[in-house]
Coordinates of C-alpha atoms in Angstrom, one line a residue:
X1028 CA 13.8 2.6 -33.7
X1029 CA 14.1 5.1 -36.5
X1030 CA 14.5 8.8 -35.9
X1031 CA 11.1 10.5 -35.7
X1032 CA 11.5 14.1 -36.7
X1033 CA 11.3 15.5 -40.1
X1034 CA 15.1 16.2 -40.3
X1035 CA 16.5 13.9 -37.8
X1036 CA 20.2 13.6 -38.4
X1037 CA 21.7 17.0 -37.6
X1038 CA 22.7 17.4 -34.0
X1039 CA 24.3 20.8 -34.7
X1040 CA 20.9 22.6 -34.7
X1041 CA 20.8 26.3 -35.0
X1042 CA 19.0 26.9 -31.8
X1043 CA 20.8 26.5 -28.5
X1044 CA 23.8 24.2 -29.5
X1045 CA 27.2 24.9 -28.0
X1046 CA 30.7 23.5 -28.3
X1047 CA 30.5 21.6 -24.9
X1048 CA 27.7 19.3 -26.2
X1049 CA 28.8 16.0 -27.7
X1050 CA 28.3 15.4 -31.4
X1051 CA 27.9 11.6 -31.1
X1052 CA 25.8 9.5 -28.9
X1053 CA 27.8 7.6 -26.3
X1054 CA 27.0 5.0 -23.6
X1055 CA 29.0 7.0 -21.0
X1056 CA 26.4 9.7 -21.0
X1057 CA 23.4 7.5 -20.2
X1058 CA 21.6 8.3 -17.0
X1059 CA 18.1 9.9 -17.2
X1060 CA 16.9 6.8 -19.1
X1061 CA 17.9 4.5 -16.3
X1062 CA 16.0 6.8 -13.9
X1063 CA 12.8 6.8 -15.9
X1064 CA 12.9 3.1 -16.5
X1065 CA 13.4 2.4 -12.8
X1066 CA 10.7 4.8 -11.7
X1067 CA 8.1 3.8 -14.3
X1068 CA 8.3 0.1 -13.6
X1069 CA 6.8 -0.5 -10.1
X1070 CA 5.8 -3.6 -8.3
X1071 CA 2.3 -3.3 -9.6
X1072 CA 3.5 -3.4 -13.2
X1073 CA 5.6 -6.5 -12.6
X1074 CA 2.6 -8.2 -11.0
X1075 CA 0.4 -7.3 -14.0
X1076 CA 3.0 -8.9 -16.4
X1077 CA 3.3 -11.9 -14.1
X1078 CA -0.4 -12.4 -14.1
X1079 CA -0.5 -12.1 -17.9
X1080 CA 2.1 -14.9 -18.1
X1081 CA 0.2 -16.9 -15.5
X1082 CA -3.1 -16.6 -17.4
X1083 CA -2.0 -16.7 -21.0
X1084 CA 1.5 -18.2 -21.0
X1085 CA 3.6 -16.5 -23.7
X1086 CA 0.7 -15.4 -25.8
X1087 CA 0.9 -11.7 -24.9
X1088 CA 4.7 -11.4 -25.1
X1089 CA 4.2 -9.3 -28.3
X1090 CA 1.9 -6.9 -26.4
X1091 CA 4.4 -6.3 -23.6
X1092 CA 7.1 -5.4 -26.2
X1093 CA 4.7 -3.2 -28.1
X1094 CA 4.0 -1.4 -24.8
X1095 CA 7.7 -0.5 -24.5
X1096 CA 7.8 0.9 -28.0
X1097 CA 4.8 3.1 -27.2
X1098 CA 6.6 4.5 -24.1
X1099 CA 9.8 5.1 -26.2
X1100 CA 7.8 7.4 -28.4
X1101 CA 6.2 9.4 -25.5
X1102 CA 9.5 9.8 -23.6
X1103 CA 11.4 10.7 -26.8
X1104 CA 8.8 13.4 -27.6
X1105 CA 9.0 14.9 -24.1
X1106 CA 12.8 15.0 -24.2
X1107 CA 12.8 16.4 -27.7
X1108 CA 10.5 19.3 -26.6
X1109 CA 12.9 20.2 -23.8
X1110 CA 16.0 20.1 -26.0
X1111 CA 14.7 21.7 -29.1
X1112 CA 12.9 24.6 -27.5
X1113 CA 15.0 25.1 -24.4
X1114 CA 11.7 25.4 -22.5
X1115 CA 10.2 23.0 -20.0
X1116 CA 7.2 20.8 -20.7
X1117 CA 5.0 22.7 -18.2
X1118 CA 5.9 25.9 -20.0
X1119 CA 4.7 24.3 -23.2
X1120 CA 1.5 23.1 -21.5
X1121 CA 0.9 26.6 -20.2
X1122 CA 1.1 28.0 -23.7
X1123 CA -1.9 25.8 -24.7
X1124 CA -4.2 27.5 -22.2
X1125 CA -5.2 27.7 -18.6
X1126 CA -7.0 24.3 -18.7
X1127 CA -3.7 22.5 -18.6
X1128 CA -2.8 24.3 -15.4
X1129 CA -6.0 23.4 -13.7
X1130 CA -5.7 19.7 -14.8
X1131 CA -2.1 19.5 -13.5
X1132 CA -2.9 21.1 -10.2
X1133 CA -5.8 18.8 -9.4
X1134 CA -3.9 15.8 -10.7
X1135 CA -0.8 16.6 -8.7
X1136 CA -2.6 17.2 -5.4
X1137 CA -5.0 14.2 -5.5
X1138 CA -2.7 11.7 -7.3
X1139 CA 0.3 12.6 -5.1
X1140 CA -1.7 12.2 -1.9
X1141 CA -2.9 8.7 -2.7
X1142 CA 0.2 7.6 -4.5
X1143 CA 2.4 8.5 -1.5
X1144 CA 0.6 5.9 0.6
X1145 CA 0.6 3.3 -2.1
X1146 CA 4.4 3.7 -2.8
X1147 CA 5.3 3.5 0.9
X1148 CA 3.2 0.3 1.4
X1149 CA 4.7 -1.3 -1.7
X1150 CA 8.2 -0.6 -0.5
X1151 CA 7.3 -1.9 3.0
X1152 CA 5.9 -5.3 1.9
X1153 CA 9.3 -6.9 1.0
X1154 CA 11.0 -5.5 4.0
X1155 CA 8.4 -7.0 6.3
X1156 CA 8.7 -10.3 4.5
X1157 CA 12.5 -10.2 4.9
X1158 CA 12.4 -9.0 8.6
X1159 CA 9.1 -10.3 9.9
X1160 CA 9.7 -9.7 13.6
X1161 CA 11.2 -6.2 13.4
X1162 CA 8.1 -4.0 13.2
X1163 CA 4.6 -3.7 11.7
X1164 CA 4.0 -3.1 8.0
X1165 CA 2.6 0.4 8.6
X1166 CA 5.8 1.5 10.4
X1167 CA 8.0 0.0 7.7
X1168 CA 5.9 2.1 5.2
X1169 CA 6.5 5.3 7.3
X1170 CA 10.2 4.5 7.5
X1171 CA 10.4 4.1 3.7
X1172 CA 8.6 7.3 3.0
X1173 CA 10.6 9.4 5.4
X1174 CA 13.9 7.8 4.2
X1175 CA 12.9 8.8 0.6
X1176 CA 12.1 12.3 1.7
X1177 CA 15.5 12.7 3.5
X1178 CA 17.4 11.2 0.6
X1179 CA 15.8 13.5 -2.1
X1180 CA 15.8 16.6 0.1
X1181 CA 19.6 16.5 0.8
X1182 CA 20.9 15.2 -2.5
X1183 CA 21.2 16.7 -6.0
X1184 CA 20.4 14.9 -9.2
X1185 CA 23.9 13.4 -9.7
X1186 CA 23.7 11.4 -6.4
X1187 CA 20.1 10.5 -7.1
X1188 CA 21.0 9.1 -10.5
X1189 CA 23.8 7.0 -9.1
X1190 CA 21.6 5.4 -6.4
X1191 CA 18.9 4.7 -9.0
X1192 CA 21.5 3.0 -11.2
X1193 CA 22.6 0.7 -8.4
X1194 CA 19.0 -0.2 -7.6
X1195 CA 18.3 -0.9 -11.3
X1196 CA 21.3 -3.2 -11.3
X1197 CA 19.8 -5.2 -8.5
X1198 CA 16.4 -5.3 -10.3
X1199 CA 18.1 -6.5 -13.5
X1200 CA 20.1 -9.2 -11.7
X1201 CA 17.1 -10.5 -9.9
X1202 CA 14.6 -10.6 -12.8
X1203 CA 17.1 -12.1 -15.3
X1204 CA 18.2 -14.7 -12.7
X1205 CA 14.5 -15.7 -12.1
X1206 CA 13.9 -15.9 -15.9
X1207 CA 16.8 -18.2 -16.3
X1208 CA 16.0 -20.2 -13.2
X1209 CA 12.5 -21.2 -14.4
X1210 CA 14.0 -22.5 -17.7
X1211 CA 11.8 -20.7 -20.3
X1212 CA 10.4 -22.6 -23.3
X1213 CA 12.1 -20.6 -26.0
X1214 CA 10.1 -22.0 -29.0
X1215 CA 6.9 -20.9 -27.2
X1216 CA 8.4 -17.6 -26.3
X1217 CA 9.3 -16.9 -30.0
X1218 CA 5.7 -17.9 -31.0
X1219 CA 4.5 -15.3 -28.5
X1220 CA 6.0 -12.6 -30.7
X1221 CA 3.2 -13.1 -33.2
X1222 CA 0.3 -10.7 -32.5
X1223 CA -2.4 -13.2 -31.3
X1224 CA -5.2 -12.4 -28.9
X1225 CA -6.2 -14.8 -26.1
X1226 CA -9.3 -16.8 -26.7
X1227 CA -11.5 -15.4 -23.9
X1228 CA -13.9 -12.6 -23.0
X1229 CA -12.5 -9.1 -22.9
X1230 CA -9.2 -10.3 -24.5
X1231 CA -8.8 -7.0 -26.4
X1232 CA -9.2 -4.8 -23.3
X1233 CA -6.9 -7.1 -21.3
X1234 CA -4.3 -6.9 -24.1
X1235 CA -4.6 -3.1 -24.4
X1236 CA -4.2 -2.9 -20.6
X1237 CA -0.9 -4.8 -20.7
X1238 CA 0.4 -2.6 -23.6
X1239 CA -0.5 0.6 -21.8
X1240 CA 0.2 -0.4 -18.2
X1241 CA 3.9 -1.3 -17.9
X1242 CA 6.1 1.7 -17.2
X1243 CA 3.3 4.1 -18.1
X1244 CA 3.1 6.9 -15.5
X1245 CA 3.7 10.6 -15.0
X1246 CA 7.4 9.7 -15.1
X1247 CA 7.2 9.7 -18.9
X1248 CA 6.6 13.5 -18.6
X1249 CA 9.3 13.8 -15.9
X1250 CA 11.9 12.4 -18.4
X1251 CA 12.4 15.8 -20.0
X1252 CA 13.1 17.3 -16.6
X1253 CA 15.7 14.6 -15.7
X1254 CA 17.3 15.2 -19.2
X1255 CA 17.7 18.9 -18.2
X1256 CA 18.9 18.0 -14.6
X1257 CA 21.6 15.9 -16.2
X1258 CA 22.8 19.1 -17.9
X1259 CA 21.4 18.4 -21.4
X1260 CA 19.7 21.6 -22.4
X1261 CA 20.1 22.0 -26.2
X1262 CA 19.9 20.2 -29.5
X1263 CA 23.5 19.1 -29.4
X1264 CA 22.4 16.4 -26.9
X1265 CA 19.6 15.1 -29.1
X1266 CA 21.3 11.9 -30.3
X1267 CA 22.5 11.2 -26.7
X1268 CA 18.9 11.6 -25.4
X1269 CA 17.6 9.2 -28.0
X1270 CA 20.1 6.6 -27.2
X1271 CA 19.5 7.1 -23.5
X1272 CA 15.7 6.8 -24.0
X1273 CA 16.0 3.5 -26.0
X1274 CA 18.3 2.0 -23.4
X1275 CA 15.6 2.9 -20.8
X1276 CA 12.9 1.0 -22.5
X1277 CA 15.1 -1.8 -23.6
X1278 CA 15.8 -2.3 -19.9
X1279 CA 12.1 -2.0 -19.2
X1280 CA 11.5 -4.7 -21.9
X1281 CA 13.9 -7.0 -20.2
X1282 CA 12.1 -6.6 -16.8
X1283 CA 8.8 -7.3 -18.5
X1284 CA 9.9 -10.3 -20.5
X1285 CA 11.6 -11.8 -17.5
X1286 CA 8.5 -11.6 -15.3
X1287 CA 6.3 -12.9 -18.1
X1288 CA 8.6 -15.9 -18.4
X1289 CA 8.3 -16.5 -14.7
X1290 CA 4.5 -16.2 -14.9
X1291 CA 4.3 -18.6 -17.9
X1292 CA 6.7 -21.2 -16.5
X1293 CA 6.2 -21.1 -12.8
X1294 CA 2.5 -20.2 -12.5
X1295 CA 0.8 -21.0 -15.8
X1296 CA 2.2 -24.5 -16.2
X1297 CA 1.3 -25.4 -12.6
X1298 CA -2.1 -23.6 -12.9
X1299 CA -1.3 -21.4 -9.8
X1300 CA -3.1 -18.1 -9.4
X1301 CA -1.7 -15.1 -7.4
X1302 CA -3.4 -11.9 -6.2
X1303 CA -3.3 -8.7 -8.2
X1304 CA -1.4 -5.8 -6.7
X1305 CA 1.8 -5.8 -4.6
X1306 CA 0.8 -8.7 -2.4
X1307 CA 1.0 -10.9 -5.4
X1308 CA 4.8 -10.5 -5.3
X1309 CA 4.8 -11.6 -1.7
X1310 CA 2.9 -14.7 -2.8
X1311 CA 5.4 -15.3 -5.5
X1312 CA 8.2 -15.2 -2.9
X1313 CA 6.4 -18.0 -1.0
X1314 CA 6.1 -20.0 -4.2
X1315 CA 9.8 -19.5 -5.1
X1316 CA 10.8 -20.6 -1.6
X1317 CA 8.8 -23.8 -1.9
X1318 CA 10.2 -24.5 -5.4
X1319 CA 13.8 -23.3 -5.2
X1320 CA 14.6 -22.7 -1.6
X1321 CA 14.9 -19.7 0.8
X1322 CA 18.0 -18.2 -0.8
X1323 CA 16.1 -17.7 -4.1
X1324 CA 13.1 -16.3 -2.3
X1325 CA 15.2 -13.8 -0.3
X1326 CA 17.0 -12.7 -3.5
X1327 CA 13.7 -12.1 -5.1
X1328 CA 12.4 -10.0 -2.2
X1329 CA 15.5 -7.9 -2.4
X1330 CA 14.7 -7.3 -6.1
X1331 CA 11.1 -6.6 -5.1
X1332 CA 12.2 -3.9 -2.7
X1333 CA 14.6 -2.4 -5.3
X1334 CA 11.7 -2.2 -7.8
X1335 CA 9.3 -0.6 -5.3
X1336 CA 11.8 1.8 -3.8
X1337 CA 13.1 3.1 -7.2
X1338 CA 9.5 4.1 -8.0
X1339 CA 9.1 5.8 -4.7
X1340 CA 12.3 8.0 -4.8
X1341 CA 11.8 8.5 -8.5
X1342 CA 8.4 10.0 -8.0
X1343 CA 9.6 11.9 -4.9
X1344 CA 12.3 13.6 -7.1
X1345 CA 10.7 13.8 -10.6
X1346 CA 7.2 14.9 -9.8
X1347 CA 8.5 17.4 -7.2
X1348 CA 10.7 18.8 -10.0
X1349 CA 7.6 19.2 -12.2
X1350 CA 5.6 20.8 -9.4
X1351 CA 8.4 23.3 -8.7
X1352 CA 8.4 24.2 -12.4
X1353 CA 4.6 24.6 -12.3
X1354 CA 4.9 27.1 -9.4
X1355 CA 7.7 29.0 -11.1
X1356 CA 5.7 29.3 -14.3
X1357 CA 2.5 30.3 -12.4
X1358 CA 4.3 33.0 -10.4
X1359 CA 5.9 34.6 -13.5
X1360 CA 4.7 35.1 -17.0
X1361 CA 8.2 34.5 -18.3
X1362 CA 9.2 31.2 -19.9
X1363 CA 10.7 28.6 -17.7
X1364 CA 13.8 27.1 -19.3
X1365 CA 15.8 23.9 -19.1
X1366 CA 18.8 25.9 -18.0
X1367 CA 17.1 26.7 -14.8
X1368 CA 16.4 23.0 -14.1
X1369 CA 20.0 22.2 -15.0
X1370 CA 21.3 24.7 -12.5
X1371 CA 19.9 22.7 -9.7
X1372 CA 17.8 25.7 -8.5
X1373 CA 14.6 23.8 -8.8
X1374 CA 15.8 21.1 -6.4
X1375 CA 16.6 23.6 -3.7
X1376 CA 13.4 25.6 -4.1
X1377 CA 10.6 25.7 -1.5
X1378 CA 7.9 24.3 -4.0
X1379 CA 10.1 21.3 -4.7
X1380 CA 10.4 20.6 -0.9
X1381 CA 6.8 21.5 -0.2
X1382 CA 5.6 18.8 -2.7
X1383 CA 8.1 16.4 -1.2
X1384 CA 6.4 16.9 2.2
X1385 CA 3.0 16.5 0.6
X1386 CA 4.0 13.1 -0.9
X1387 CA 5.4 11.9 2.5
X1388 CA 3.4 13.1 5.5
X1389 CA -0.3 13.5 4.6
X1390 CA -0.4 10.0 3.0
X1391 CA 0.8 8.5 6.4
X1392 CA -2.8 9.2 7.6
X1393 CA -4.1 6.9 4.9
X1394 CA -1.7 4.1 6.0
X1395 CA -3.3 4.1 9.5
X1396 CA -6.9 5.0 8.7
X1397 CA -7.6 3.4 5.3
X1398 CA -8.0 5.1 2.0
X1399 CA -11.2 7.3 1.5
X1400 CA -13.5 5.8 -1.1
X1401 CA -14.3 8.9 -3.1
X1402 CA -10.6 10.0 -3.2
X1403 CA -9.6 6.6 -4.6
X1404 CA -12.1 6.9 -7.4
X1405 CA -10.9 10.4 -8.3
X1406 CA -7.3 9.0 -8.1
X1407 CA -8.1 6.2 -10.5
X1408 CA -9.8 8.5 -13.0
X1409 CA -7.1 11.2 -12.9
X1410 CA -4.4 8.7 -13.3
X1411 CA -6.1 7.1 -16.3
X1412 CA -6.6 10.6 -17.9
X1413 CA -3.0 11.7 -17.6
X1414 CA -1.4 9.7 -20.3
X1415 CA -4.0 10.7 -23.0
X1416 CA -3.4 14.3 -21.9
X1417 CA 0.3 13.8 -22.3
X1418 CA 0.0 12.2 -25.7
X1419 CA -2.4 14.8 -27.1
X1420 CA -0.5 17.8 -25.8
X1421 CA 2.8 16.5 -27.2
X1422 CA 1.2 16.1 -30.6
X1423 CA -0.1 19.6 -30.3
X1424 CA 3.2 21.1 -29.2
X1425 CA 5.5 19.2 -31.6
X1426 CA 3.5 20.0 -34.7
X1427 CA 3.2 23.7 -34.0
X1428 CA 5.3 26.8 -34.4
X1429 CA 6.3 26.5 -30.7
X1430 CA 8.8 23.9 -31.9
X1431 CA 11.7 24.7 -34.3
X1432 CA 10.8 23.3 -37.7
X1433 CA 13.7 20.9 -37.9
X1434 CA 12.6 19.2 -34.6
X1435 CA 8.9 18.9 -35.3
X1436 CA 7.2 15.5 -35.5
X1437 CA 7.7 13.4 -38.6
X1438 CA 5.1 10.8 -39.7
X1439 CA 6.5 8.0 -37.5
X1440 CA 6.4 10.1 -34.3
X1441 CA 2.9 11.4 -35.1
X1442 CA 1.7 7.9 -35.8
X1443 CA 3.2 6.5 -32.6
X1444 CA 1.9 9.4 -30.4
X1445 CA -1.6 9.2 -32.0
X1446 CA -1.7 5.4 -31.4
X1447 CA -0.6 6.0 -27.8
X1448 CA -3.2 8.7 -27.3
X1449 CA -6.0 6.4 -28.7
X1450 CA -4.8 3.4 -26.6
X1451 CA -4.7 5.5 -23.4
X1452 CA -8.0 7.1 -24.2
X1453 CA -9.7 3.7 -24.5
X1454 CA -8.1 2.6 -21.2
X1455 CA -9.2 5.9 -19.6
X1456 CA -12.8 5.4 -20.7
X1457 CA -12.8 1.8 -19.4
X1458 CA -11.4 3.0 -16.1
X1459 CA -14.1 5.7 -15.8
X1460 CA -16.8 3.3 -16.8
X1461 CA -15.7 0.7 -14.2
X1462 CA -15.9 3.1 -11.3
X1463 CA -18.8 2.6 -8.8
X1464 CA -20.3 6.0 -9.5
X1465 CA -23.6 5.1 -8.0
X1466 CA -21.9 4.8 -4.6
X1467 CA -19.9 8.0 -5.1
X1468 CA -22.8 10.4 -4.5

């Protein structure tokens, strides 16, 4: 993808560069991109792609790839803000007005409460399928949540990144193996690169949902924080960040294409339907066992666990880092900087650990008592509203005097961010429209 700023080639920018920063992008620096790719693609995203392949064959392959390009533009913009200004994204949001603070606080509290339960359940499903006689699903979920808490609490970013990289390797091996195992029809797959809509009702909305859904979460905003945590804090790292970001979503693209191949060949050709949500992957495990044997099914369940657990610990770390930055900015009128994130101070702060506890223990109540109806509706609406919020605020920040002129948006970046904002706005309106509001009051 082409550079997206007005003057894209100079990494020796006037603001904040130092001699310790590399002048050329290099594969050996890659890390935050692997983290954001692993966190953003959860089990639910893979099921959505699997169902798209099951329903439409290869027809929407182009939409899945377009979705990855949209996410590249959002993550690149977030990373560029952190590196070009030396300030964190929340500091930028705060400069736009108090409304951003109110939105983030409500979002972080409600979204984190419900997501915690969902992430723990998703991680528990493959473990229960692998070890059915050990303990109940709810207790597997509690174990996953507490293990994630302990891991993030006692480890710094460097260890976190290494573990995420290993789990991504497992995800990669499993998804690519399955794609090869089902023997994809390559001529049909290439035909799927042409932008064609399925011939059915609501095909446009279904297609937009696939474009916007895969790997699209708050972790896109957390990317800039992981860039800083890696030690990248100035414009000397801009080329490295861009390479890292592209590798992230190339990896995401491979996951998505592989699962669409599986859906098209294993499910679509046999006219087999699976459930939406994480339980659809458990069903896929049963289908794989019947078709290819128990070894393939177990291998898949291991990949399913890696996919779910990277999302869990990624959110536990990344969103806690953002919450810690919010508290630091709220308690002081001073700017919050990437240097403070790079120092590791945020990861040792009480707000970081308090949000970790919020993600882990209150959601356990939901595991045992069921999820409250009104809270689930608010969770859905807030989740749908976050990505339009991110796209619009990034356009605002990166076209203003808050960003050094040489790193402001060019026409490509503005176009991609505007398209992303419009896409997510349409999906947000649909999500709000589909909620059973008559039962809410």
